[in-house]
Coordinates of C-alpha atoms and ligand atoms in Angstrom, one line a residue:
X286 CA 117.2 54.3 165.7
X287 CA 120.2 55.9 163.6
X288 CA 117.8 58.8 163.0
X289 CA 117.3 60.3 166.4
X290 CA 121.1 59.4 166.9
X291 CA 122.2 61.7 164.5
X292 CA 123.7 65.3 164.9
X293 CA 122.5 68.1 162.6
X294 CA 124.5 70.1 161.2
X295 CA 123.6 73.2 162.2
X296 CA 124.5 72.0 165.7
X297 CA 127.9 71.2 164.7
X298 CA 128.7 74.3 163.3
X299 CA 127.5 76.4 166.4
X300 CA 129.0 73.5 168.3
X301 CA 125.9 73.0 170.1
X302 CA 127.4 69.1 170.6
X303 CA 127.9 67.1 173.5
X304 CA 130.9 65.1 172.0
X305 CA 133.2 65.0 169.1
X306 CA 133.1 61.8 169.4
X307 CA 131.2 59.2 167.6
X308 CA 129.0 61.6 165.5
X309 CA 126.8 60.4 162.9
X310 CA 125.4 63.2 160.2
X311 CA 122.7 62.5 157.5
X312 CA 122.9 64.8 154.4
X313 CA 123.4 65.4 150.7
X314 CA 126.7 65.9 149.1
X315 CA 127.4 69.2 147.3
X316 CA 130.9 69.0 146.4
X317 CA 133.5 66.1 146.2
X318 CA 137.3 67.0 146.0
X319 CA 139.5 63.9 145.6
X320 CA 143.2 64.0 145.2
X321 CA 145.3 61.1 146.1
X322 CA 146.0 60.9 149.6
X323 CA 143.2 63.2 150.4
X324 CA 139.3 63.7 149.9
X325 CA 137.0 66.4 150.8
X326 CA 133.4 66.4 150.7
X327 CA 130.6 69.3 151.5
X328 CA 127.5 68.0 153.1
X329 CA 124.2 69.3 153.7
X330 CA 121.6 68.1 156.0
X331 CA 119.0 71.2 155.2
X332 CA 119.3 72.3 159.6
X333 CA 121.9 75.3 158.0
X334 CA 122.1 77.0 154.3
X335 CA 126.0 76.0 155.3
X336 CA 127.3 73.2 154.4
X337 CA 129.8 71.0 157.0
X338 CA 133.2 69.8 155.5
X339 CA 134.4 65.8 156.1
X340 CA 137.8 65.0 155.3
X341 CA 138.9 61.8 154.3
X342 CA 142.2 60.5 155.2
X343 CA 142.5 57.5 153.2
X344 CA 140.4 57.7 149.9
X345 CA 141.3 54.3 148.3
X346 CA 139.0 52.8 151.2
X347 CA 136.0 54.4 150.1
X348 CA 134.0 53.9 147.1
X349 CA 134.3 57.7 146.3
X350 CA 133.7 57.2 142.6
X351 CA 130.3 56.0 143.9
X352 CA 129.8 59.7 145.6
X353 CA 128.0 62.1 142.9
X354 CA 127.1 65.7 143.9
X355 CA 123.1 65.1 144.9
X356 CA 124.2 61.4 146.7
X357 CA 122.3 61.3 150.2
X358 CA 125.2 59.4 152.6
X359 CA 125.2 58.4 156.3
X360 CA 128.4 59.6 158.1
X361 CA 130.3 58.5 161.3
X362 CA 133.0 60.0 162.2
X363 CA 134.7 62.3 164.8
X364 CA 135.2 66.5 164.8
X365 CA 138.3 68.3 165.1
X366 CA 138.6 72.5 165.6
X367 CA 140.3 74.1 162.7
X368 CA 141.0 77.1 163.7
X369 CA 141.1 80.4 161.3
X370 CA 139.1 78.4 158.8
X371 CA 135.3 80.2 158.1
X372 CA 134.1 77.3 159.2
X373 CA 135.4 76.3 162.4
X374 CA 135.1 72.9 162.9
X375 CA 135.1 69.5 160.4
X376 CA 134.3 66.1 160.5
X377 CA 137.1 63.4 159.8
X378 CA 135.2 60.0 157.9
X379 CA 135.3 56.9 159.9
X380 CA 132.5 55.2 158.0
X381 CA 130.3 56.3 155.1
X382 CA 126.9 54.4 154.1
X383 CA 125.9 55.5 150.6
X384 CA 122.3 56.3 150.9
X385 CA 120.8 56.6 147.4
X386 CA 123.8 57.5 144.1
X387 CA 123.1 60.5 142.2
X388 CA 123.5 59.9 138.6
X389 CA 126.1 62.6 136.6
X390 CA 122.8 64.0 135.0
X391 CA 121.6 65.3 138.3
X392 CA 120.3 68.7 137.0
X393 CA 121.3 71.0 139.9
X394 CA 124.7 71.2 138.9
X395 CA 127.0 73.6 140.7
X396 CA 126.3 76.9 138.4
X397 CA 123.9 79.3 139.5
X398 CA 120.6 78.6 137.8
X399 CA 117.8 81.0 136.8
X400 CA 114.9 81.9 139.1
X401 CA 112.9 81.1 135.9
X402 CA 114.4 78.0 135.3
X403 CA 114.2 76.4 139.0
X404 CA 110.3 77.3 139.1
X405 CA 110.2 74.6 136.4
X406 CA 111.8 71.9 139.0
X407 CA 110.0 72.9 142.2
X408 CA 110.6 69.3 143.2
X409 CA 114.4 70.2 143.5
X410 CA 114.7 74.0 143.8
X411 CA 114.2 73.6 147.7
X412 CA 117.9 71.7 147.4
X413 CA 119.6 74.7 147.0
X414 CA 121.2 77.5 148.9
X415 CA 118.6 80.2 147.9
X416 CA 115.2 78.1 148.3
X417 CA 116.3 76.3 151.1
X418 CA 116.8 79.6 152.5
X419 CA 113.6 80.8 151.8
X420 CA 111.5 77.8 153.2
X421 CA 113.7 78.1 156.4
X422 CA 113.0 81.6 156.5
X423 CA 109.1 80.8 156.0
X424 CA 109.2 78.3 158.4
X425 CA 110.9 81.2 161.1
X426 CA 108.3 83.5 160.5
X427 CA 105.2 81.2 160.7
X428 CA 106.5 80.9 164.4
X429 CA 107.2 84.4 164.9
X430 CA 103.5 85.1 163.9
X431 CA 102.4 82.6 166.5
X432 CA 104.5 83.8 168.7
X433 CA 103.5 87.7 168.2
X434 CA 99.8 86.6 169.1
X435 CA 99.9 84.0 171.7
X436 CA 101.9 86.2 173.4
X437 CA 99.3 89.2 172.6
X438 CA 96.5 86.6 174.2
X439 CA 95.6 86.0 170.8
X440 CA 93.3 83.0 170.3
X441 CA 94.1 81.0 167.0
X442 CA 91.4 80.1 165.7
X443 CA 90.4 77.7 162.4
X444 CA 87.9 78.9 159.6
X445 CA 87.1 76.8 156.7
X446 CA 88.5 76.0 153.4
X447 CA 85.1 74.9 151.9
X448 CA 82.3 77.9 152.5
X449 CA 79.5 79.3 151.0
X450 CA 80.1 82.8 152.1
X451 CA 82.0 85.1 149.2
X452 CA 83.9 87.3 152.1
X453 CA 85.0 89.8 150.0
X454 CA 82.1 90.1 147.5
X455 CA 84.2 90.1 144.7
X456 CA 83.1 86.9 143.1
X457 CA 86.8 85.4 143.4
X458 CA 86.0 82.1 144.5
X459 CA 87.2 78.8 143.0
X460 CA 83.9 76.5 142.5
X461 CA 83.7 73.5 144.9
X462 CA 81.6 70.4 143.8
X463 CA 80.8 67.0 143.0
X464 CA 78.3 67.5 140.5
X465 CA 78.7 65.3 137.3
X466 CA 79.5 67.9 134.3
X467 CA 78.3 65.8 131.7
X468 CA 74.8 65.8 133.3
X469 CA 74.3 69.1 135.3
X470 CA 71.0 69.2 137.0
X471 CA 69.0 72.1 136.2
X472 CA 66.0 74.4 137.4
X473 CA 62.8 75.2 136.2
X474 CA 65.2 78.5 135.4
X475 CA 67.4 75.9 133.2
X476 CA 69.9 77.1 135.7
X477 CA 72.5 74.5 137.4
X478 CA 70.7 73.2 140.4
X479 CA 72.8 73.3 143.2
X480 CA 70.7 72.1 145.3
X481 CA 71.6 68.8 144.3
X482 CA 75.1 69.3 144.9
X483 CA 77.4 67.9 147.3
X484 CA 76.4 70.6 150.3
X485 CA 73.4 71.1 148.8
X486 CA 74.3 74.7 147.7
X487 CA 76.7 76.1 145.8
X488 CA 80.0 76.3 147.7
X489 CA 83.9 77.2 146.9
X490 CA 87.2 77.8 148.5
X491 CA 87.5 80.7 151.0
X492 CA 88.8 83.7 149.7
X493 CA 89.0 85.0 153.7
X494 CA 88.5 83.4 157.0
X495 CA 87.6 86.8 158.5
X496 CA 83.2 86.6 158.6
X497 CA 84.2 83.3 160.7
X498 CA 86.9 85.1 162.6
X499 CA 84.6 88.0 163.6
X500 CA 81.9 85.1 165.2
X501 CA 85.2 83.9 167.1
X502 CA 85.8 87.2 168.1
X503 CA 82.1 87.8 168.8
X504 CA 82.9 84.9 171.7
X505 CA 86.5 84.5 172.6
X506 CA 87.4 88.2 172.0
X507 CA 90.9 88.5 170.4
X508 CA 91.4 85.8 168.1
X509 CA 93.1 85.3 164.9
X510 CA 93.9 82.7 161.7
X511 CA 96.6 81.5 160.2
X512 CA 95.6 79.5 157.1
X513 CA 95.8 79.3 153.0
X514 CA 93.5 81.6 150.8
X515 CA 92.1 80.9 147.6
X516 CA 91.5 83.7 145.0
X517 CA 90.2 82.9 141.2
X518 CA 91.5 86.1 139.6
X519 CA 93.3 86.5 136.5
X520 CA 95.5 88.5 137.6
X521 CA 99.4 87.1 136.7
X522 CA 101.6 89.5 138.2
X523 CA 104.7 89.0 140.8
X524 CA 102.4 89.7 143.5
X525 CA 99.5 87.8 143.5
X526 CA 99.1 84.1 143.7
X527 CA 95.6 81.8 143.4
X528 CA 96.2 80.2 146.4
X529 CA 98.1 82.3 149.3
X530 CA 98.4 82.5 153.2
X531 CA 96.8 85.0 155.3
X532 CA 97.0 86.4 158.8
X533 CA 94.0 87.8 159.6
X534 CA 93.5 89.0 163.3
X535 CA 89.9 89.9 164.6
X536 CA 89.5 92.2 167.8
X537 CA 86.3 92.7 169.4
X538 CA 86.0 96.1 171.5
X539 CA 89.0 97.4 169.1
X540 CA 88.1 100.7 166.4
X541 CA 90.4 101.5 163.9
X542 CA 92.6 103.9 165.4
X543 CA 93.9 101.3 168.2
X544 CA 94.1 98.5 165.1
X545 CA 96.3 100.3 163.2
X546 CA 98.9 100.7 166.6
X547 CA 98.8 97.0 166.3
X548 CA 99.6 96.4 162.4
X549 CA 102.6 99.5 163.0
X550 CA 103.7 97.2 166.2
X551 CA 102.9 94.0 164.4
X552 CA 104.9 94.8 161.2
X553 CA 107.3 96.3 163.0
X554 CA 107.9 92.7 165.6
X555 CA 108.6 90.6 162.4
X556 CA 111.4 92.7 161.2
X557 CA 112.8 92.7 164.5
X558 CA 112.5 88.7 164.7
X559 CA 113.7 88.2 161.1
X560 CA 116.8 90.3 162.0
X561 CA 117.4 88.7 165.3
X562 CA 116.3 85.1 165.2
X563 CA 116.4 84.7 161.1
X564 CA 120.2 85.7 161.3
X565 CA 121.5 83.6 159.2
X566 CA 118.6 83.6 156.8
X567 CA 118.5 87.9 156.2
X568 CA 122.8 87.8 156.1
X569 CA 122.1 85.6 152.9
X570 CA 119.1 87.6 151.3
X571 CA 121.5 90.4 152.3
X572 CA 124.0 88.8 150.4
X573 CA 122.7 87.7 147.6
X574 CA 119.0 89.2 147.1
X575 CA 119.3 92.8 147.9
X576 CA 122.4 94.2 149.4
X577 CA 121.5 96.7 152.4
X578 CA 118.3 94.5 153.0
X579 CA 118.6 94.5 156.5
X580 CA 119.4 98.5 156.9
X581 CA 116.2 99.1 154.7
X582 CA 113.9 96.6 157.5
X583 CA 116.2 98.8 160.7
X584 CA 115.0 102.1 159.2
X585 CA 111.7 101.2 158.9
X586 CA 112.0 99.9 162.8
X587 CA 113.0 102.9 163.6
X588 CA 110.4 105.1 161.5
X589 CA 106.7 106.0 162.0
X590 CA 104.4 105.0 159.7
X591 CA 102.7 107.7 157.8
X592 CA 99.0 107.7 158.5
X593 CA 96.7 109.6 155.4
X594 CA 93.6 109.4 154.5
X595 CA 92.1 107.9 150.9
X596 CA 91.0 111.6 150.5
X597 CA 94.7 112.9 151.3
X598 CA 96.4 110.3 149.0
X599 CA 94.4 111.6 146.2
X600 CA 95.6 114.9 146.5
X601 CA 99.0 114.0 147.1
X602 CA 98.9 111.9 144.0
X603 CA 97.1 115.0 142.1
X604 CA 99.8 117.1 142.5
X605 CA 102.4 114.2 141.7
X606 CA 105.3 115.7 139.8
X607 CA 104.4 112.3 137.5
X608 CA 101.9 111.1 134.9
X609 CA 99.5 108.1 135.7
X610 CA 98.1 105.2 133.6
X611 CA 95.2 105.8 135.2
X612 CA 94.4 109.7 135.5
X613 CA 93.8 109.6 139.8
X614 CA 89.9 111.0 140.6
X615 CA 88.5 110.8 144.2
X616 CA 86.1 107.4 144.4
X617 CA 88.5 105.4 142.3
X618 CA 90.5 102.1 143.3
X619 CA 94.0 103.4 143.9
X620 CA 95.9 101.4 141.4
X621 CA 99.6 99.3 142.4
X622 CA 101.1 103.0 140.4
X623 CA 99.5 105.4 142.8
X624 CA 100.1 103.0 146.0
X625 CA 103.7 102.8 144.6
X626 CA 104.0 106.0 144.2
X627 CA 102.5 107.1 147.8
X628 CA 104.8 104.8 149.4
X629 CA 108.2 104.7 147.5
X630 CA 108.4 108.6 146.5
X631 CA 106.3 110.4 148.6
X632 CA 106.5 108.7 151.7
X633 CA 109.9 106.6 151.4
X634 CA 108.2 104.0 154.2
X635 CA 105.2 102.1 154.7
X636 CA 101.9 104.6 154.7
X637 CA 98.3 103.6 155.9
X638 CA 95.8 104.1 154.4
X639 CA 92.4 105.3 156.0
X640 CA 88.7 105.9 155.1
X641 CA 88.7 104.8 151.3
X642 CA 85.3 105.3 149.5
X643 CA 82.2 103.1 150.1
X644 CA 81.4 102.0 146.8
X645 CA 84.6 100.6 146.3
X646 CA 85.4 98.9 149.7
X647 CA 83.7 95.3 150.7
X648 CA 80.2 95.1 152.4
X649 CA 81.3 94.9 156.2
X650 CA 83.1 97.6 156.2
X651 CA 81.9 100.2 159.0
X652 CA 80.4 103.3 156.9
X653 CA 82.0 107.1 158.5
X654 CA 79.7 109.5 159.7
X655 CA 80.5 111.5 156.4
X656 CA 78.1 108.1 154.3
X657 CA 81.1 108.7 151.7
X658 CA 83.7 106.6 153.4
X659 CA 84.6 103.5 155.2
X660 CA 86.5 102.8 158.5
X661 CA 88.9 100.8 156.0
X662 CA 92.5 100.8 156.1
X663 CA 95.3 99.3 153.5
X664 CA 98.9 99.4 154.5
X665 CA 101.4 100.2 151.9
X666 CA 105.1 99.2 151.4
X667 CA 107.5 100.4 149.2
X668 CA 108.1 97.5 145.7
X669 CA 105.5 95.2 147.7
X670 CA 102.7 97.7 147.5
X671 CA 99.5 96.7 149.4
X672 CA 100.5 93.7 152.1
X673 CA 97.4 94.6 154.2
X674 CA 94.0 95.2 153.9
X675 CA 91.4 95.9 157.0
X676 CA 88.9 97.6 158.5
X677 CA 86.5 98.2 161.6
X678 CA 83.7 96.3 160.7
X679 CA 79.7 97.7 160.5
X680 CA 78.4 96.6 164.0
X681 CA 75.2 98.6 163.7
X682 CA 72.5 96.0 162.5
X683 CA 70.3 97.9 160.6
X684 CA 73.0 100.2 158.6
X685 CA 75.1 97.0 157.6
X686 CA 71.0 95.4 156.8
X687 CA 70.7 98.4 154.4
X688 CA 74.4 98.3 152.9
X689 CA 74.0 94.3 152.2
X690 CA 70.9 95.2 150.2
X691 CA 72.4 98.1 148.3
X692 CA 75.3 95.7 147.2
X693 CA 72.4 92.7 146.2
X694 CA 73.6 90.4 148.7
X695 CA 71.6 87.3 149.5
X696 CA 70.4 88.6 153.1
X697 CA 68.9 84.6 154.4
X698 CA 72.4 83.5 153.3
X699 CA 74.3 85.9 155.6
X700 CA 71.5 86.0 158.5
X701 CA 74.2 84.6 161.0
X702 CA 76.6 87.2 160.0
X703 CA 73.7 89.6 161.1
X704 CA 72.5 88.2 164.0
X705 CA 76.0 88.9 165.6
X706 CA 75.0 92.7 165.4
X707 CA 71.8 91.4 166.8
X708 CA 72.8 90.1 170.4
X709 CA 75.6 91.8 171.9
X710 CA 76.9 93.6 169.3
X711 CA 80.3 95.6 169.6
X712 CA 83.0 97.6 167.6
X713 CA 85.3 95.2 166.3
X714 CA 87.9 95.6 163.8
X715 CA 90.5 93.0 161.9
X716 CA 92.5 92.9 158.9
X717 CA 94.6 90.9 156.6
X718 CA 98.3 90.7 156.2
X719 CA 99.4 88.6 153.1
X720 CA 102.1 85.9 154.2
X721 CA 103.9 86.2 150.9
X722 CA 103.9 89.4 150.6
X723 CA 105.4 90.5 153.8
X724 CA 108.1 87.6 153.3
X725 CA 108.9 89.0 149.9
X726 CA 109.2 92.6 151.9
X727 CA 111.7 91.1 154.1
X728 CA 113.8 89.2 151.9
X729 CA 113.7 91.5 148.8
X730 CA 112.3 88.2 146.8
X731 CA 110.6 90.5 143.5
X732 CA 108.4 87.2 142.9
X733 CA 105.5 85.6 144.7
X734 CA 106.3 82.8 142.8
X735 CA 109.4 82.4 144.6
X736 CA 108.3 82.8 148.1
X737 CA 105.9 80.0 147.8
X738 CA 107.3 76.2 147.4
X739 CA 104.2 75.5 145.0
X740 CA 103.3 78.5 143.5
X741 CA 99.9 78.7 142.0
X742 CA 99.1 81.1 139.3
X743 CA 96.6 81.2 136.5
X744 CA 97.8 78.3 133.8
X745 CA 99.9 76.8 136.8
X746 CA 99.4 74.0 139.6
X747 CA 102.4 71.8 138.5
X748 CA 104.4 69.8 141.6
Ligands
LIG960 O1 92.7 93.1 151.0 P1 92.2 91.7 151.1 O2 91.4 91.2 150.0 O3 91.4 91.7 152.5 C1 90.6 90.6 153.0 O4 90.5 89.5 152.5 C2 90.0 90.9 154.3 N1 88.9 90.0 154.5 C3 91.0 90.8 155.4 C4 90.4 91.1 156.7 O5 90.0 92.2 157.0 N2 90.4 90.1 157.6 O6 93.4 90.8 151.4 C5 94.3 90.9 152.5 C6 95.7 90.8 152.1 C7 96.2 91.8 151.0 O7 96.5 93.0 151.6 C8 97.4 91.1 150.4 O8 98.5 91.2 151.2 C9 96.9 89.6 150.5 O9 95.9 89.5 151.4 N3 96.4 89.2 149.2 C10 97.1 88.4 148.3 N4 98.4 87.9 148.4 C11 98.8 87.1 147.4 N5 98.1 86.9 146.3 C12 96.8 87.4 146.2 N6 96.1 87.1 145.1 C13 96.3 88.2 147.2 N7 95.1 88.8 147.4 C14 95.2 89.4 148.6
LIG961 MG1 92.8 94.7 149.7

């Protein structure tokens, strides 16, 4: 069992080791230095974005010329302290299994490739220092958003990929189907009969899990979901991505005012874990993404959140000492300019913002006393713009009855979504946080395409 057996690297480097004795390390070469008494190679396992030095004493007993940057090798050998090296500690060779050779045409060559260029060899970018970094750093903060909510009493909960409901109303959703193209059963209508379709209805992929979060919540009170999100909307920017993952937290007995404590404590916990558990992962973005990265997330820590409502940010961005693309007029979408400028000029920190029109906010939404606005509320970061989107939901039956036929809806299709207003009905309130979008946030990535390890966008599901 030489797998279990061996020592990560990671470990060795923190020595976190029970012996220097006898150690066995599985990993990838990056470099090979060979001189004639003397031969160095660096060798990374993926545990660390660092990579752990073995020195060979006698060369001309190993097949060195065998060992190509990219070579995957099995190493025994012992560890000795060198002290007022960076690294601390290295690993003398005693025996070294080549694993699979490299050939010279390995692509990932030691000079610094493009961002552009390595989205083109997704199957390889994770191999180096920046993308490994990344998918550690995802990993990390997957776990601190467990960790936030289990620790919160959260409940996580699963909704489904494959749904009929549209949760947003916007029409988004990628079609799901088995129906034979090249013989489409139709209505009397001539229309495509879905009823002869795998479900027997039409269906897609979710585009939110949060009308099946809010009957969790209905039940088990707080719960939330962690899971992927599909969107079909042509929209090819850095920010948005056709299949993402979202966070989307439901609370029953919660209004809006005590949700949006919980999205300001919330945001706030995962720059506090990036900084204190992702150490090694935020000194590197520091590095090499965005110097003063980590001052930027301790600010923020440190700041309140500015709270305004829709109405507010349109006067703000009225008097704006700037010209818009899109001239700003109360009952508009605020476009990524105005929510960039609200947050980056005016505000210099992340801004919340409450009680946005009806007619432009989703169907659930809980209408104000004022029958202009929504309980809704979109969070706002400087570059990022919107990384969340919520609201406290319409509990009152009839009112949310009325709103779903204003909007057209199919009311027999939603009828369990009503019937929770039906029995037991209470306030409740949940939103969605965008997993990319915060980790772009924190690491200063400009791309969603880079934060992802398979990004898909409109023309694009290579890898
Ligand atoms: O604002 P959205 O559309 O809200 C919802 O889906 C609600 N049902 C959430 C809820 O209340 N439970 O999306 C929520 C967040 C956005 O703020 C954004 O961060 C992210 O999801 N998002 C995207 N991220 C990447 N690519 C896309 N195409 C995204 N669309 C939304
Ligand atoms: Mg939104």
């Amino acid at each position: 069992m030489d797998y279990f057996k061996r020592t990560k690297i990671k470990d060795i480097l923190q020595k976190d080791i029970e012996s220097y004795q006898d150690v066995k390390v599985l990993g990838w070469v990056k470099t090979k230095r060979v001189s004639k008494n003397i031969a160095f190679l660096e060798l990374n396992d993926g545990s660390t974005v660092k990579n752990l030095q073995i020195v060979i004493l006698n060369p001309s007993d190993f097949a060195l010329e065998e060992i190509n940057r990219g070579a995957s090798l099995k190493i025994k050998g012992y560890l000795e302290d060198v002290p007022n090296r960076e690294q601390s500690i290295e690993m003398k060779a005693e025996k070294i299994d080549i694993i699979g050779t490299a050939p010279d045409n390995y692509i990932l060559q030691k000079k610094e490739h493009s961002f552009e260029f390595l989205r083109e060899i997704a199957h390889l970018r994770p191999r180096t220092k920046t993308f490994s970094t990344v998918n550690r750093f995802r990993n990390k903060i997957s776990y601190a958003i467990h960790k936030y909510y289990q620790e919160k009493g959260f409940q996580y909960i699963h909704s489904p990929i494959i749904t009929a409901s549209d949760a947003e109303g916007a029409g988004e959703m990628f079609k799901v189907t088995t129906l034979d193209f090249e013989n489409l059963p139709k209505n009397d209508q001539g229309e495509v009969n879905y009823q002869e379709d795998f479900f027997g209805e039409q269906t897609g992929l979710t585009v939110s899990g949060q009308l099946e979060a809010e009957v969790m919540a209905t039940a088990l009170g707080d719960v939330y979901t962690f899971g992927p999100t599909f969107r079909a909307e042509n929209s090819n920017t850095s920010r948005h991505a056709s299949e993402f993952w979202m966070i989307e937290p439901e609370m029953a007995f919660c209004n809006l005012e005590e949700m949006m404590d919980l999205i300001e404590d919330f945001i706030k916990y995962l720059f506090e874990y990036a900084i204190e558990e992702a150490e090694e992962e935020m000194e590197f973005f520091d590095q090499n993404i965005e110097k003063g990265r980590k001052e930027t997330l301790q600010k923020i820590i440190n700041a309140t959140f500015a709270r305004i409502t829709y109405t507010e940010a349109v006067n703000i961005l009225k008097k704006a000492d700037q010209s818009f693309e899109f001239p700003v007029e109360w009952g508009m979408d605020l476009q990524t300019e105005h929510e960039r400028y609200l947050t980056e000029k005016h505000f210099k920190k992340p801004v919340l913002v409450t009680d946005y029109p009806l007619g432009i906010k989703a169907f659930y939404m809980r209408a104000n006393d004022d029958n202009q606005t929504v309980a809704a509320v979109d969070c706002l970061v400087p570059e990022v713009g919107e990384i969340i989107g919520g609201s406290q939901r319409e509990e009152r039956y009839d009112v949310l009855k009325k709103r779903m036929e204003e909007e057209n809806m199919n009311i027999d299709k939603y009828e369990w979504f009503l019937e929770l207003r039906k029995f037991g009905t209470v306030p409740h309130s949940g939103f969605g946080l965008g997993f990319e979008r915060i980790l772009m946030y924190i690491s200063g990535i400009k791309n969603i395409r880079d934060i992802i390890p398979f990004p898909r966008t409109p023309g694009n599901a290579r890898f």
